C-alpha positions as a printed Julia matrix, in Angstrom:
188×3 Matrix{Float64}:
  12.73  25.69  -22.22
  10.35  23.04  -20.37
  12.94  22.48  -17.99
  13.03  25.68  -16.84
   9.12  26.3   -16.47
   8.76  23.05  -14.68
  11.76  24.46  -12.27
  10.51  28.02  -11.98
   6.56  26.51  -11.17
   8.0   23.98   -8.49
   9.85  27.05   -7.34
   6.62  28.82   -6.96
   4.48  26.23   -5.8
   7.37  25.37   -3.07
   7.6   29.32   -1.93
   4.21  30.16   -1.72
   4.03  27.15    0.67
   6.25  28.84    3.0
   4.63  32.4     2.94
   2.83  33.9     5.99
   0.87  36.97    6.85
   2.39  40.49    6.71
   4.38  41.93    9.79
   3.49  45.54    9.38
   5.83  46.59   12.31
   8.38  43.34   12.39
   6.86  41.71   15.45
   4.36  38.73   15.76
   0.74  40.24   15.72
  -2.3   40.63   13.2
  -1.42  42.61   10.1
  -1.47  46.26   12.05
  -2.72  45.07   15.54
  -0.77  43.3    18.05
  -1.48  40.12   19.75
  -0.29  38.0    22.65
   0.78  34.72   20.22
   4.85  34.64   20.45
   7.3   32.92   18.19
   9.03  29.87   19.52
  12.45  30.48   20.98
  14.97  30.62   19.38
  13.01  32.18   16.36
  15.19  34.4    13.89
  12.82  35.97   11.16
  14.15  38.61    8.53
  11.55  40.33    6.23
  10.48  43.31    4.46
   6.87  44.62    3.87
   5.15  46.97    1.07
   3.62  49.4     2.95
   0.47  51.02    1.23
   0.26  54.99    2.22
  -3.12  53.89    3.59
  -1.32  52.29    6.73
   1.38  55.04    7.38
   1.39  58.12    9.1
  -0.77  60.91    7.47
   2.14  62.96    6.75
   3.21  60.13    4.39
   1.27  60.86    1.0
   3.33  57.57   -0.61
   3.5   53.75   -0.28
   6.55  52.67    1.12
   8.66  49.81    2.14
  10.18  48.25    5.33
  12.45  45.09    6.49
  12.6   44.13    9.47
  15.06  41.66   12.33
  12.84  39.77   14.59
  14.59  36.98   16.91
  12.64  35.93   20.11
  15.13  35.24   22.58
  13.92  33.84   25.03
  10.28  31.88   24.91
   8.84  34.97   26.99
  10.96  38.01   25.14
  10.59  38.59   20.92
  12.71  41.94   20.38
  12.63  43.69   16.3
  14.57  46.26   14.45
  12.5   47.57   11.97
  13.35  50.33    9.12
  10.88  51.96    7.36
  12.16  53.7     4.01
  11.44  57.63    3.77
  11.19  60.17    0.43
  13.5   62.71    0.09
  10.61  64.97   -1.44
   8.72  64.33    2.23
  11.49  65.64    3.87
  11.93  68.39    1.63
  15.8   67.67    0.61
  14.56  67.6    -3.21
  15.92  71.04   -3.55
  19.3   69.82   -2.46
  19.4   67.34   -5.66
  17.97  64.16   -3.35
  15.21  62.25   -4.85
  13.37  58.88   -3.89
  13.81  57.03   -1.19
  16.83  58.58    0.86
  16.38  58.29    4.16
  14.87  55.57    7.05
  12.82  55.63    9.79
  14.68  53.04   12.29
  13.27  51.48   15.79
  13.5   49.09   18.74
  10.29  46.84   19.19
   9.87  44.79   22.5
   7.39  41.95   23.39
   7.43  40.46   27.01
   5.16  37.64   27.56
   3.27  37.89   31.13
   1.12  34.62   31.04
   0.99  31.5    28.85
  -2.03  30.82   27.18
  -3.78  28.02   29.73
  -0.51  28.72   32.06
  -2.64  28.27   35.98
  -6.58  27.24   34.27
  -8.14  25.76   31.42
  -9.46  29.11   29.83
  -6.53  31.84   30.45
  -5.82  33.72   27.93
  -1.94  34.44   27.4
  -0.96  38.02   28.02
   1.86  39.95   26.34
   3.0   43.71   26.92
   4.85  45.64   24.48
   6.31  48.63   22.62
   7.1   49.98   19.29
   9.1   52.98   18.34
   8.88  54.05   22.38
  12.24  56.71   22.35
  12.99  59.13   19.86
  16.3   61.21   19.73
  14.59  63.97   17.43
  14.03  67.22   19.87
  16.22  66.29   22.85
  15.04  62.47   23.47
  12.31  61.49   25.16
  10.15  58.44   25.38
   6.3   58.46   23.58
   6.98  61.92   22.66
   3.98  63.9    20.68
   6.78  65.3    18.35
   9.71  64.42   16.89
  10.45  61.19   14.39
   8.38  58.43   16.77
   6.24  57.43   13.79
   5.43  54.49   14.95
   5.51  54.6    19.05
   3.02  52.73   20.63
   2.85  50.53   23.98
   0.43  48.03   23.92
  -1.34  44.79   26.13
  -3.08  42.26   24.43
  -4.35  39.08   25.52
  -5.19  35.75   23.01
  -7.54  32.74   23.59
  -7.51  30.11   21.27
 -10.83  27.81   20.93
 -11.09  24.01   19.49
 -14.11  23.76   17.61
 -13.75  20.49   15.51
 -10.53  19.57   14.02
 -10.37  23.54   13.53
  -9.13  26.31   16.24
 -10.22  30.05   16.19
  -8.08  32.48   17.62
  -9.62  35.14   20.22
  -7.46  38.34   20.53
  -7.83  41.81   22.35
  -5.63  44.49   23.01
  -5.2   47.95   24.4
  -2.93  50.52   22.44
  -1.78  53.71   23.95
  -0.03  56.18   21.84
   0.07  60.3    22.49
   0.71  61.05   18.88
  -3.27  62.31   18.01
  -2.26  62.66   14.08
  -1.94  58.57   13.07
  -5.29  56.99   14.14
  -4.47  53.33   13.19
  -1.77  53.54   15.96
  -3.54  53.57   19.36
């Protein structure tokens, strides 16, 4: 009995060592907001996220979950596949004897790096341009449609600076999001 809470504490201590922040949408960013820091080629990362209904679309009245395929091809490309987990009460299929979580919400993410951080001067900031969710086949296809199941469309720039101070570095980040979907506020 020792034996095995000594293994299952190393196991805890050793895993919590490895954790990092939360990829709402799959791809490298802060929490819900993207930035320009990239993985380093030749990154694969596979993960899955508790979503809290606070975060999803207003439409959504329940937490939910996602998991996510992130591999950065190349050292100026990072593309995702996310899936985000629907109710079948949201989509009103409870009447047909469906209950839970039923259904998924599934799309393409792209990052393309424009400029290294510090890439032609001293202070440059790097520069990355992006998209989530941009083309959705609901209503006849279109690309940053108003309608249809683009949940989570956005295109994005952002630009990060990182800043020495000490033996410690602070990281400076901006971005613009655009999104035409007026309902989900936390998305551009």
């Amino acid at each position: 009995m020792r034996i095995k809470r000594m293994f299952i504490a190393i196991l805890l201590i050793s895993v919590s060592s490895m954790l990092s922040a939360q990829l709402t949408y799959g791809t490298t960013g802060l929490l819900h907001a993207p930035s320009a820091e990239m993985q380093k080629d030749k990154t694969v990362m596979l993960g899955g996220n508790f979503m809290n209904k606070e975060i999803t679309p207003p439409t959504w009245y329940y937490h939910t979950y996602n998991y996510f395929l992130n591999v950065t091809i190349l050292p100026w490309m990072e593309v995702a596949y996310t899936c985000t987990l629907f109710k079948a009460e949201a989509l009103g299929l409870k009447p047909y004897g469906y209950s839970g979580f039923t259904n998924q919400d599934r799309y393409f993410s792209i990052r393309l790096r424009a400029l290294k951080e510090g890439q032609f001067w001293r202070y440059m900031p790097a520069v990355v341009f992006g998209t989530s969710d941009p083309f959705t086949s609901s209503g006849g296809g279109s690309i940053g449609s108003t309608e249809g199941n683009g949940y989570y469309s956005r295109f994005y720039a952002a630009a990060t600076k990182h800043i020495s101070i000490g033996k410690e570095e602070i990281g400076v980040h901006l971005s613009y999001l655009y999104n035409k979907r007026k309902e989900y506020k936390l998305n551009g």
